[in-house]
């Protein structure tokens, strides 16, 4: 089996603690942060057929934030 070799190099951005809420929200939608970001970028630059990704209920984010605060 070959190692996991991404097709593109990783990019770094600074976001803050909302990154963890974003992770919980993406997982609640059955996806991952990187996929949501790619969808947002495609929509933003008006790629043909690109649409905004679906968002989870606000309760998902609030629960993730409360859990993170309780753990710290």
PDB file of N, CA, C and O in Angstrom:
ATOM      1  N   UNK A   1       0.845  -1.175   0.000  1.00  0.00           N
ATOM      2  CA  UNK A   1       0.000   0.000   0.000  1.00  0.00           C
ATOM      3  C   UNK A   1       0.890   1.238   0.000  1.00  0.00           C
ATOM      4  O   UNK A   1       1.844   1.327   0.756  1.00  0.00           O
ATOM      5  N   UNK A   2       0.575   2.219  -0.837  1.00  0.00           N
ATOM      6  CA  UNK A   2       1.400   3.422  -0.914  1.00  0.00           C
ATOM      7  C   UNK A   2       1.007   4.416   0.179  1.00  0.00           C
ATOM      8  O   UNK A   2      -0.130   4.432   0.638  1.00  0.00           O
ATOM      9  N   UNK A   3       1.950   5.264   0.595  1.00  0.00           N
ATOM     10  CA  UNK A   3       1.635   6.254   1.633  1.00  0.00           C
ATOM     11  C   UNK A   3       0.679   7.311   1.102  1.00  0.00           C
ATOM     12  O   UNK A   3       0.543   7.517  -0.100  1.00  0.00           O
ATOM     13  N   UNK A   4       0.009   7.978   2.030  1.00  0.00           N
ATOM     14  CA  UNK A   4      -0.909   9.054   1.665  1.00  0.00           C
ATOM     15  C   UNK A   4      -0.090  10.238   1.169  1.00  0.00           C
ATOM     16  O   UNK A   4       0.613  10.882   1.916  1.00  0.00           O
ATOM     17  N   UNK A   5      -0.175  10.516  -0.117  1.00  0.00           N
ATOM     18  CA  UNK A   5       0.570  11.617  -0.716  1.00  0.00           C
ATOM     19  C   UNK A   5      -0.441  12.589  -1.321  1.00  0.00           C
ATOM     20  O   UNK A   5      -1.025  12.312  -2.360  1.00  0.00           O
ATOM     21  N   UNK A   6      -0.668  13.732  -0.646  1.00  0.00           N
ATOM     22  CA  UNK A   6      -1.633  14.694  -1.190  1.00  0.00           C
ATOM     23  C   UNK A   6      -1.188  15.236  -2.544  1.00  0.00           C
ATOM     24  O   UNK A   6       0.001  15.319  -2.829  1.00  0.00           O
ATOM     25  N   UNK A   7      -2.152  15.620  -3.359  1.00  0.00           N
ATOM     26  CA  UNK A   7      -1.846  16.161  -4.683  1.00  0.00           C
ATOM     27  C   UNK A   7      -1.417  17.620  -4.612  1.00  0.00           C
ATOM     28  O   UNK A   7      -0.774  18.116  -5.516  1.00  0.00           O
ATOM     29  N   UNK A   8      -1.798  18.302  -3.556  1.00  0.00           N
ATOM     30  CA  UNK A   8      -1.428  19.703  -3.409  1.00  0.00           C
ATOM     31  C   UNK A   8      -0.740  19.921  -2.073  1.00  0.00           C
ATOM     32  O   UNK A   8      -1.029  19.219  -1.107  1.00  0.00           O
ATOM     33  N   UNK A   9       0.158  20.900  -1.989  1.00  0.00           N
ATOM     34  CA  UNK A   9       0.815  21.163  -0.710  1.00  0.00           C
ATOM     35  C   UNK A   9      -0.154  21.827   0.274  1.00  0.00           C
ATOM     36  O   UNK A   9      -1.079  22.531  -0.146  1.00  0.00           O
ATOM     37  N   UNK A  10       0.037  21.611   1.576  1.00  0.00           N
ATOM     38  CA  UNK A  10      -0.843  22.261   2.551  1.00  0.00           C
ATOM     39  C   UNK A  10      -0.584  23.759   2.595  1.00  0.00           C
ATOM     40  O   UNK A  10       0.523  24.218   2.335  1.00  0.00           O
ATOM     41  N   UNK A  11      -1.619  24.507   2.920  1.00  0.00           N
ATOM     42  CA  UNK A  11      -1.519  25.957   3.074  1.00  0.00           C
ATOM     43  C   UNK A  11      -1.851  26.282   4.524  1.00  0.00           C
ATOM     44  O   UNK A  11      -2.734  25.664   5.112  1.00  0.00           O
ATOM     45  N   UNK A  12      -1.183  27.250   5.073  1.00  0.00           N
ATOM     46  CA  UNK A  12      -1.440  27.606   6.467  1.00  0.00           C
ATOM     47  C   UNK A  12      -2.149  28.943   6.563  1.00  0.00           C
ATOM     48  O   UNK A  12      -1.794  29.892   5.867  1.00  0.00           O
ATOM     49  N   UNK A  13      -3.150  28.985   7.431  1.00  0.00           N
ATOM     50  CA  UNK A  13      -3.836  30.234   7.744  1.00  0.00           C
ATOM     51  C   UNK A  13      -4.069  30.275   9.248  1.00  0.00           C
ATOM     52  O   UNK A  13      -4.145  29.236   9.903  1.00  0.00           O
ATOM     53  N   UNK A  14      -4.188  31.453   9.800  1.00  0.00           N
ATOM     54  CA  UNK A  14      -4.456  31.603  11.234  1.00  0.00           C
ATOM     55  C   UNK A  14      -5.926  31.964  11.410  1.00  0.00           C
ATOM     56  O   UNK A  14      -6.406  32.926  10.830  1.00  0.00           O
ATOM     57  N   UNK A  15      -6.620  31.193  12.261  1.00  0.00           N
ATOM     58  CA  UNK A  15      -8.045  31.413  12.450  1.00  0.00           C
ATOM     59  C   UNK A  15      -8.396  31.645  13.915  1.00  0.00           C
ATOM     60  O   UNK A  15      -9.186  32.495  14.231  1.00  0.00           O
ATOM     61  N   UNK A  16      -7.855  30.879  14.830  1.00  0.00           N
ATOM     62  CA  UNK A  16      -8.214  31.006  16.243  1.00  0.00           C
ATOM     63  C   UNK A  16      -9.067  29.832  16.689  1.00  0.00           C
ATOM     64  O   UNK A  16      -9.177  28.806  16.011  1.00  0.00           O
ATOM     65  N   UNK A  17      -9.691  29.993  17.839  1.00  0.00           N
ATOM     66  CA  UNK A  17     -10.451  28.893  18.434  1.00  0.00           C
ATOM     67  C   UNK A  17     -11.690  28.494  17.639  1.00  0.00           C
ATOM     68  O   UNK A  17     -12.189  27.377  17.789  1.00  0.00           O
ATOM     69  N   UNK A  18     -12.198  29.368  16.786  1.00  0.00           N
ATOM     70  CA  UNK A  18     -13.368  28.981  15.984  1.00  0.00           C
ATOM     71  C   UNK A  18     -13.039  27.839  15.028  1.00  0.00           C
ATOM     72  O   UNK A  18     -13.944  27.174  14.516  1.00  0.00           O
ATOM     73  N   UNK A  19     -11.751  27.582  14.816  1.00  0.00           N
ATOM     74  CA  UNK A  19     -11.323  26.465  13.975  1.00  0.00           C
ATOM     75  C   UNK A  19     -11.881  25.145  14.512  1.00  0.00           C
ATOM     76  O   UNK A  19     -12.296  24.276  13.752  1.00  0.00           O
ATOM     77  N   UNK A  20     -11.914  25.025  15.838  1.00  0.00           N
ATOM     78  CA  UNK A  20     -12.416  23.792  16.456  1.00  0.00           C
ATOM     79  C   UNK A  20     -13.930  23.690  16.321  1.00  0.00           C
ATOM     80  O   UNK A  20     -14.471  22.594  16.117  1.00  0.00           O
ATOM     81  N   UNK A  21     -14.622  24.822  16.417  1.00  0.00           N
ATOM     82  CA  UNK A  21     -16.070  24.812  16.193  1.00  0.00           C
ATOM     83  C   UNK A  21     -16.375  24.438  14.742  1.00  0.00           C
ATOM     84  O   UNK A  21     -17.312  23.697  14.463  1.00  0.00           O
ATOM     85  N   UNK A  22     -15.570  24.968  13.837  1.00  0.00           N
ATOM     86  CA  UNK A  22     -15.712  24.658  12.412  1.00  0.00           C
ATOM     87  C   UNK A  22     -15.526  23.166  12.170  1.00  0.00           C
ATOM     88  O   UNK A  22     -16.263  22.551  11.392  1.00  0.00           O
ATOM     89  N   UNK A  23     -14.571  22.554  12.854  1.00  0.00           N
ATOM     90  CA  UNK A  23     -14.334  21.117  12.719  1.00  0.00           C
ATOM     91  C   UNK A  23     -15.569  20.328  13.157  1.00  0.00           C
ATOM     92  O   UNK A  23     -16.015  19.421  12.454  1.00  0.00           O
ATOM     93  N   UNK A  24     -16.134  20.689  14.300  1.00  0.00           N
ATOM     94  CA  UNK A  24     -17.328  19.998  14.794  1.00  0.00           C
ATOM     95  C   UNK A  24     -18.493  20.177  13.826  1.00  0.00           C
ATOM     96  O   UNK A  24     -19.239  19.227  13.558  1.00  0.00           O
ATOM     97  N   UNK A  25     -18.635  21.382  13.284  1.00  0.00           N
ATOM     98  CA  UNK A  25     -19.722  21.644  12.344  1.00  0.00           C
ATOM     99  C   UNK A  25     -19.558  20.833  11.064  1.00  0.00           C
ATOM    100  O   UNK A  25     -20.521  20.259  10.546  1.00  0.00           O
ATOM    101  N   UNK A  26     -18.331  20.787  10.553  1.00  0.00           N
ATOM    102  CA  UNK A  26     -18.079  20.012   9.332  1.00  0.00           C
ATOM    103  C   UNK A  26     -18.367  18.532   9.559  1.00  0.00           C
ATOM    104  O   UNK A  26     -19.020  17.884   8.734  1.00  0.00           O
ATOM    105  N   UNK A  27     -17.901  18.008  10.682  1.00  0.00           N
ATOM    106  CA  UNK A  27     -18.141  16.590  10.993  1.00  0.00           C
ATOM    107  C   UNK A  27     -19.631  16.303  11.136  1.00  0.00           C
ATOM    108  O   UNK A  27     -20.104  15.243  10.712  1.00  0.00           O
ATOM    109  N   UNK A  28     -20.379  17.249  11.712  1.00  0.00           N
ATOM    110  CA  UNK A  28     -21.825  17.055  11.859  1.00  0.00           C
ATOM    111  C   UNK A  28     -22.517  16.973  10.506  1.00  0.00           C
ATOM    112  O   UNK A  28     -23.568  16.348  10.373  1.00  0.00           O
ATOM    113  N   UNK A  29     -21.909  17.587   9.500  1.00  0.00           N
ATOM    114  CA  UNK A  29     -22.462  17.546   8.147  1.00  0.00           C
ATOM    115  C   UNK A  29     -21.897  16.380   7.335  1.00  0.00           C
ATOM    116  O   UNK A  29     -22.143  16.271   6.135  1.00  0.00           O
ATOM    117  N   UNK A  30     -21.080  15.542   7.976  1.00  0.00           N
ATOM    118  CA  UNK A  30     -20.534  14.369   7.296  1.00  0.00           C
ATOM    119  C   UNK A  30     -19.379  14.679   6.368  1.00  0.00           C
ATOM    120  O   UNK A  30     -19.156  13.960   5.394  1.00  0.00           O
ATOM    121  N   UNK A  31     -18.645  15.739   6.662  1.00  0.00           N
ATOM    122  CA  UNK A  31     -17.524  16.129   5.802  1.00  0.00           C
ATOM    123  C   UNK A  31     -16.353  16.572   6.675  1.00  0.00           C
ATOM    124  O   UNK A  31     -16.331  16.292   7.871  1.00  0.00           O
ATOM    125  N   UNK A  32     -15.400  17.248   6.065  1.00  0.00           N
ATOM    126  CA  UNK A  32     -14.244  17.752   6.813  1.00  0.00           C
ATOM    127  C   UNK A  32     -13.992  19.209   6.436  1.00  0.00           C
ATOM    128  O   UNK A  32     -14.491  19.689   5.416  1.00  0.00           O
ATOM    129  N   UNK A  33     -13.238  19.892   7.277  1.00  0.00           N
ATOM    130  CA  UNK A  33     -12.988  21.322   7.068  1.00  0.00           C
ATOM    131  C   UNK A  33     -12.434  21.618   5.682  1.00  0.00           C
ATOM    132  O   UNK A  33     -12.875  22.552   5.015  1.00  0.00           O
ATOM    133  N   UNK A  34     -11.457  20.849   5.243  1.00  0.00           N
ATOM    134  CA  UNK A  34     -10.811  21.114   3.950  1.00  0.00           C
ATOM    135  C   UNK A  34     -11.819  21.079   2.805  1.00  0.00           C
ATOM    136  O   UNK A  34     -11.770  21.915   1.907  1.00  0.00           O
ATOM    137  N   UNK A  35     -12.737  20.132   2.837  1.00  0.00           N
ATOM    138  CA  UNK A  35     -13.737  20.032   1.773  1.00  0.00           C
ATOM    139  C   UNK A  35     -14.656  21.253   1.772  1.00  0.00           C
ATOM    140  O   UNK A  35     -14.987  21.787   0.708  1.00  0.00           O
ATOM    141  N   UNK A  36     -15.046  21.711   2.961  1.00  0.00           N
ATOM    142  CA  UNK A  36     -15.909  22.891   3.050  1.00  0.00           C
ATOM    143  C   UNK A  36     -15.171  24.121   2.536  1.00  0.00           C
ATOM    144  O   UNK A  36     -15.734  24.928   1.778  1.00  0.00           O
ATOM    145  N   UNK A  37     -13.910  24.261   2.917  1.00  0.00           N
ATOM    146  CA  UNK A  37     -13.123  25.410   2.460  1.00  0.00           C
ATOM    147  C   UNK A  37     -12.983  25.396   0.943  1.00  0.00           C
ATOM    148  O   UNK A  37     -13.138  26.438   0.296  1.00  0.00           O
ATOM    149  N   UNK A  38     -12.727  24.233   0.366  1.00  0.00           N
ATOM    150  CA  UNK A  38     -12.622  24.152  -1.100  1.00  0.00           C
ATOM    151  C   UNK A  38     -13.934  24.562  -1.769  1.00  0.00           C
ATOM    152  O   UNK A  38     -13.940  25.283  -2.767  1.00  0.00           O
ATOM    153  N   UNK A  39     -15.068  24.132  -1.195  1.00  0.00           N
ATOM    154  CA  UNK A  39     -16.369  24.509  -1.745  1.00  0.00           C
ATOM    155  C   UNK A  39     -16.579  26.023  -1.650  1.00  0.00           C
ATOM    156  O   UNK A  39     -17.074  26.649  -2.587  1.00  0.00           O
ATOM    157  N   UNK A  40     -16.204  26.605  -0.512  1.00  0.00           N
ATOM    158  CA  UNK A  40     -16.350  28.052  -0.342  1.00  0.00           C
ATOM    159  C   UNK A  40     -15.475  28.819  -1.331  1.00  0.00           C
ATOM    160  O   UNK A  40     -15.914  29.824  -1.911  1.00  0.00           O
ATOM    161  N   UNK A  41     -14.265  28.365  -1.523  1.00  0.00           N
ATOM    162  CA  UNK A  41     -13.360  29.026  -2.474  1.00  0.00           C
ATOM    163  C   UNK A  41     -13.924  28.934  -3.887  1.00  0.00           C
ATOM    164  O   UNK A  41     -13.956  29.934  -4.616  1.00  0.00           O
ATOM    165  N   UNK A  42     -14.387  27.760  -4.275  1.00  0.00           N
ATOM    166  CA  UNK A  42     -14.971  27.610  -5.619  1.00  0.00           C
ATOM    167  C   UNK A  42     -16.158  28.548  -5.811  1.00  0.00           C
ATOM    168  O   UNK A  42     -16.295  29.187  -6.857  1.00  0.00           O
ATOM    169  N   UNK A  43     -17.028  28.645  -4.793  1.00  0.00           N
ATOM    170  CA  UNK A  43     -18.171  29.540  -4.872  1.00  0.00           C
ATOM    171  C   UNK A  43     -17.700  30.992  -4.954  1.00  0.00           C
ATOM    172  O   UNK A  43     -18.190  31.766  -5.776  1.00  0.00           O
ATOM    173  N   UNK A  44     -16.728  31.359  -4.137  1.00  0.00           N
ATOM    174  CA  UNK A  44     -16.246  32.740  -4.067  1.00  0.00           C
ATOM    175  C   UNK A  44     -15.639  33.213  -5.383  1.00  0.00           C
ATOM    176  O   UNK A  44     -15.837  34.354  -5.792  1.00  0.00           O
ATOM    177  N   UNK A  45     -14.901  32.329  -6.037  1.00  0.00           N
ATOM    178  CA  UNK A  45     -14.290  32.727  -7.310  1.00  0.00           C
ATOM    179  C   UNK A  45     -15.197  32.411  -8.506  1.00  0.00           C
ATOM    180  O   UNK A  45     -14.771  32.477  -9.653  1.00  0.00           O
ATOM    181  N   UNK A  46     -16.441  32.069  -8.196  1.00  0.00           N
ATOM    182  CA  UNK A  46     -17.478  31.860  -9.208  1.00  0.00           C
ATOM    183  C   UNK A  46     -17.145  30.761 -10.215  1.00  0.00           C
ATOM    184  O   UNK A  46     -17.336  30.903 -11.422  1.00  0.00           O
ATOM    185  N   UNK A  47     -16.646  29.653  -9.697  1.00  0.00           N
ATOM    186  CA  UNK A  47     -16.433  28.490 -10.563  1.00  0.00           C
ATOM    187  C   UNK A  47     -17.795  28.032 -11.076  1.00  0.00           C
ATOM    188  O   UNK A  47     -18.782  28.051 -10.324  1.00  0.00           O
ATOM    189  N   UNK A  48     -17.873  27.651 -12.333  1.00  0.00           N
ATOM    190  CA  UNK A  48     -19.162  27.191 -12.873  1.00  0.00           C
ATOM    191  C   UNK A  48     -19.735  26.034 -12.052  1.00  0.00           C
ATOM    192  O   UNK A  48     -19.037  25.071 -11.742  1.00  0.00           O
ATOM    193  N   UNK A  49     -20.979  26.161 -11.662  1.00  0.00           N
ATOM    194  CA  UNK A  49     -21.671  25.114 -10.918  1.00  0.00           C
ATOM    195  C   UNK A  49     -21.401  25.101  -9.425  1.00  0.00           C
ATOM    196  O   UNK A  49     -22.009  24.320  -8.699  1.00  0.00           O
ATOM    197  N   UNK A  50     -20.514  25.961  -8.947  1.00  0.00           N
ATOM    198  CA  UNK A  50     -20.189  25.974  -7.518  1.00  0.00           C
ATOM    199  C   UNK A  50     -21.351  26.551  -6.716  1.00  0.00           C
ATOM    200  O   UNK A  50     -21.995  27.510  -7.119  1.00  0.00           O
ATOM    201  N   UNK A  51     -21.618  25.926  -5.571  1.00  0.00           N
ATOM    202  CA  UNK A  51     -22.680  26.386  -4.677  1.00  0.00           C
ATOM    203  C   UNK A  51     -22.124  26.470  -3.260  1.00  0.00           C
ATOM    204  O   UNK A  51     -21.161  25.777  -2.916  1.00  0.00           O
ATOM    205  N   UNK A  52     -22.760  27.294  -2.460  1.00  0.00           N
ATOM    206  CA  UNK A  52     -22.366  27.374  -1.053  1.00  0.00           C
ATOM    207  C   UNK A  52     -22.659  26.037  -0.380  1.00  0.00           C
ATOM    208  O   UNK A  52     -23.706  25.429  -0.629  1.00  0.00           O
ATOM    209  N   UNK A  53     -21.768  25.573   0.496  1.00  0.00           N
ATOM    210  CA  UNK A  53     -22.031  24.325   1.210  1.00  0.00           C
ATOM    211  C   UNK A  53     -23.164  24.506   2.220  1.00  0.00           C
ATOM    212  O   UNK A  53     -23.406  25.616   2.705  1.00  0.00           O
ATOM    213  N   UNK A  54     -23.830  23.429   2.524  1.00  0.00           N
ATOM    214  CA  UNK A  54     -24.883  23.450   3.545  1.00  0.00           C
ATOM    215  C   UNK A  54     -24.256  23.702   4.909  1.00  0.00           C
ATOM    216  O   UNK A  54     -23.110  23.335   5.151  1.00  0.00           O
ATOM    217  N   UNK A  55     -25.026  24.326   5.787  1.00  0.00           N
ATOM    218  CA  UNK A  55     -24.527  24.613   7.125  1.00  0.00           C
ATOM    219  C   UNK A  55     -25.291  23.791   8.152  1.00  0.00           C
ATOM    220  O   UNK A  55     -26.485  23.515   7.978  1.00  0.00           O
ATOM    221  N   UNK A  56     -24.639  23.453   9.267  1.00  0.00           N
ATOM    222  CA  UNK A  56     -25.326  22.716  10.330  1.00  0.00           C
ATOM    223  C   UNK A  56     -26.183  23.670  11.167  1.00  0.00           C
ATOM    224  O   UNK A  56     -26.066  24.892  11.051  1.00  0.00           O
ATOM    225  N   UNK A  57     -27.008  23.109  12.012  1.00  0.00           N
ATOM    226  CA  UNK A  57     -27.766  23.919  12.958  1.00  0.00           C
ATOM    227  C   UNK A  57     -26.795  24.625  13.899  1.00  0.00           C
ATOM    228  O   UNK A  57     -25.727  24.101  14.227  1.00  0.00           O
ATOM    229  N   UNK A  58     -27.174  25.802  14.339  1.00  0.00           N
ATOM    230  CA  UNK A  58     -26.339  26.580  15.255  1.00  0.00           C
ATOM    231  C   UNK A  58     -26.067  25.803  16.545  1.00  0.00           C
ATOM    232  O   UNK A  58     -25.015  25.952  17.155  1.00  0.00           O
ATOM    233  N   UNK A  59     -26.979  24.949  16.944  1.00  0.00           N
ATOM    234  CA  UNK A  59     -26.816  24.172  18.179  1.00  0.00           C
ATOM    235  C   UNK A  59     -25.558  23.309  18.136  1.00  0.00           C
ATOM    236  O   UNK A  59     -24.934  23.072  19.179  1.00  0.00           O
ATOM    237  N   UNK A  60     -25.171  22.840  16.951  1.00  0.00           N
ATOM    238  CA  UNK A  60     -23.962  22.023  16.819  1.00  0.00           C
ATOM    239  C   UNK A  60     -22.732  22.833  17.226  1.00  0.00           C
ATOM    240  O   UNK A  60     -21.884  22.366  17.975  1.00  0.00           O
ATOM    241  N   UNK A  61     -22.660  24.063  16.763  1.00  0.00           N
ATOM    242  CA  UNK A  61     -21.518  24.928  17.081  1.00  0.00           C
ATOM    243  C   UNK A  61     -21.530  25.294  18.558  1.00  0.00           C
ATOM    244  O   UNK A  61     -20.499  25.247  19.232  1.00  0.00           O
ATOM    245  N   UNK A  62     -22.700  25.644  19.077  1.00  0.00           N
ATOM    246  CA  UNK A  62     -22.795  26.013  20.483  1.00  0.00           C
ATOM    247  C   UNK A  62     -22.398  24.852  21.394  1.00  0.00           C
ATOM    248  O   UNK A  62     -21.713  25.051  22.396  1.00  0.00           O
ATOM    249  N   UNK A  63     -22.803  23.638  21.045  1.00  0.00           N
ATOM    250  CA  UNK A  63     -22.441  22.462  21.840  1.00  0.00           C
ATOM    251  C   UNK A  63     -20.940  22.205  21.787  1.00  0.00           C
ATOM    252  O   UNK A  63     -20.315  21.894  22.814  1.00  0.00           O
ATOM    253  N   UNK A  64     -20.347  22.336  20.610  1.00  0.00           N
ATOM    254  CA  UNK A  64     -18.902  22.129  20.473  1.00  0.00           C
ATOM    255  C   UNK A  64     -18.135  23.161  21.284  1.00  0.00           C
ATOM    256  O   UNK A  64     -17.150  22.841  21.948  1.00  0.00           O
ATOM    257  N   UNK A  65     -18.583  24.405  21.243  1.00  0.00           N
ATOM    258  CA  UNK A  65     -17.922  25.480  21.985  1.00  0.00           C
ATOM    259  C   UNK A  65     -18.038  25.249  23.488  1.00  0.00           C
ATOM    260  O   UNK A  65     -17.069  25.414  24.239  1.00  0.00           O
ATOM    261  N   UNK A  66     -19.225  24.853  23.959  1.00  0.00           N
ATOM    262  CA  UNK A  66     -19.424  24.588  25.382  1.00  0.00           C
ATOM    263  C   UNK A  66     -18.545  23.426  25.850  1.00  0.00           C
ATOM    264  O   UNK A  66     -17.954  23.478  26.924  1.00  0.00           O
ATOM    265  N   UNK A  67     -18.448  22.395  25.022  1.00  0.00           N
ATOM    266  CA  UNK A  67     -17.626  21.232  25.371  1.00  0.00           C
ATOM    267  C   UNK A  67     -16.146  21.631  25.453  1.00  0.00           C
ATOM    268  O   UNK A  67     -15.434  21.202  26.366  1.00  0.00           O
ATOM    269  N   UNK A  68     -15.701  22.455  24.528  1.00  0.00           N
ATOM    270  CA  UNK A  68     -14.292  22.890  24.525  1.00  0.00           C
ATOM    271  C   UNK A  68     -13.995  23.748  25.754  1.00  0.00           C
ATOM    272  O   UNK A  68     -12.976  23.589  26.410  1.00  0.00           O
ATOM    273  N   UNK A  69     -14.921  24.641  26.107  1.00  0.00           N
ATOM    274  CA  UNK A  69     -14.723  25.501  27.273  1.00  0.00           C
ATOM    275  C   UNK A  69     -14.733  24.708  28.564  1.00  0.00           C
ATOM    276  O   UNK A  69     -13.980  25.003  29.492  1.00  0.00           O
ATOM    277  N   UNK A  70     -15.584  23.690  28.626  1.00  0.00           N
ATOM    278  CA  UNK A  70     -15.662  22.854  29.830  1.00  0.00           C
ATOM    279  C   UNK A  70     -14.379  22.043  30.014  1.00  0.00           C
ATOM    280  O   UNK A  70     -13.973  21.757  31.140  1.00  0.00           O
ATOM    281  N   UNK A  71     -13.736  21.689  28.902  1.00  0.00           N
ATOM    282  CA  UNK A  71     -12.497  20.883  28.964  1.00  0.00           C
ATOM    283  C   UNK A  71     -11.288  21.725  29.357  1.00  0.00           C
ATOM    284  O   UNK A  71     -10.264  21.187  29.762  1.00  0.00           O
ATOM    285  N   UNK A  72     -11.389  23.037  29.213  1.00  0.00           N
ATOM    286  CA  UNK A  72     -10.216  23.875  29.519  1.00  0.00           C
ATOM    287  C   UNK A  72     -10.235  24.441  30.911  1.00  0.00           C
ATOM    288  O   UNK A  72     -11.009  24.220  31.718  1.00  0.00           O
TER     289      UNK A  72
END
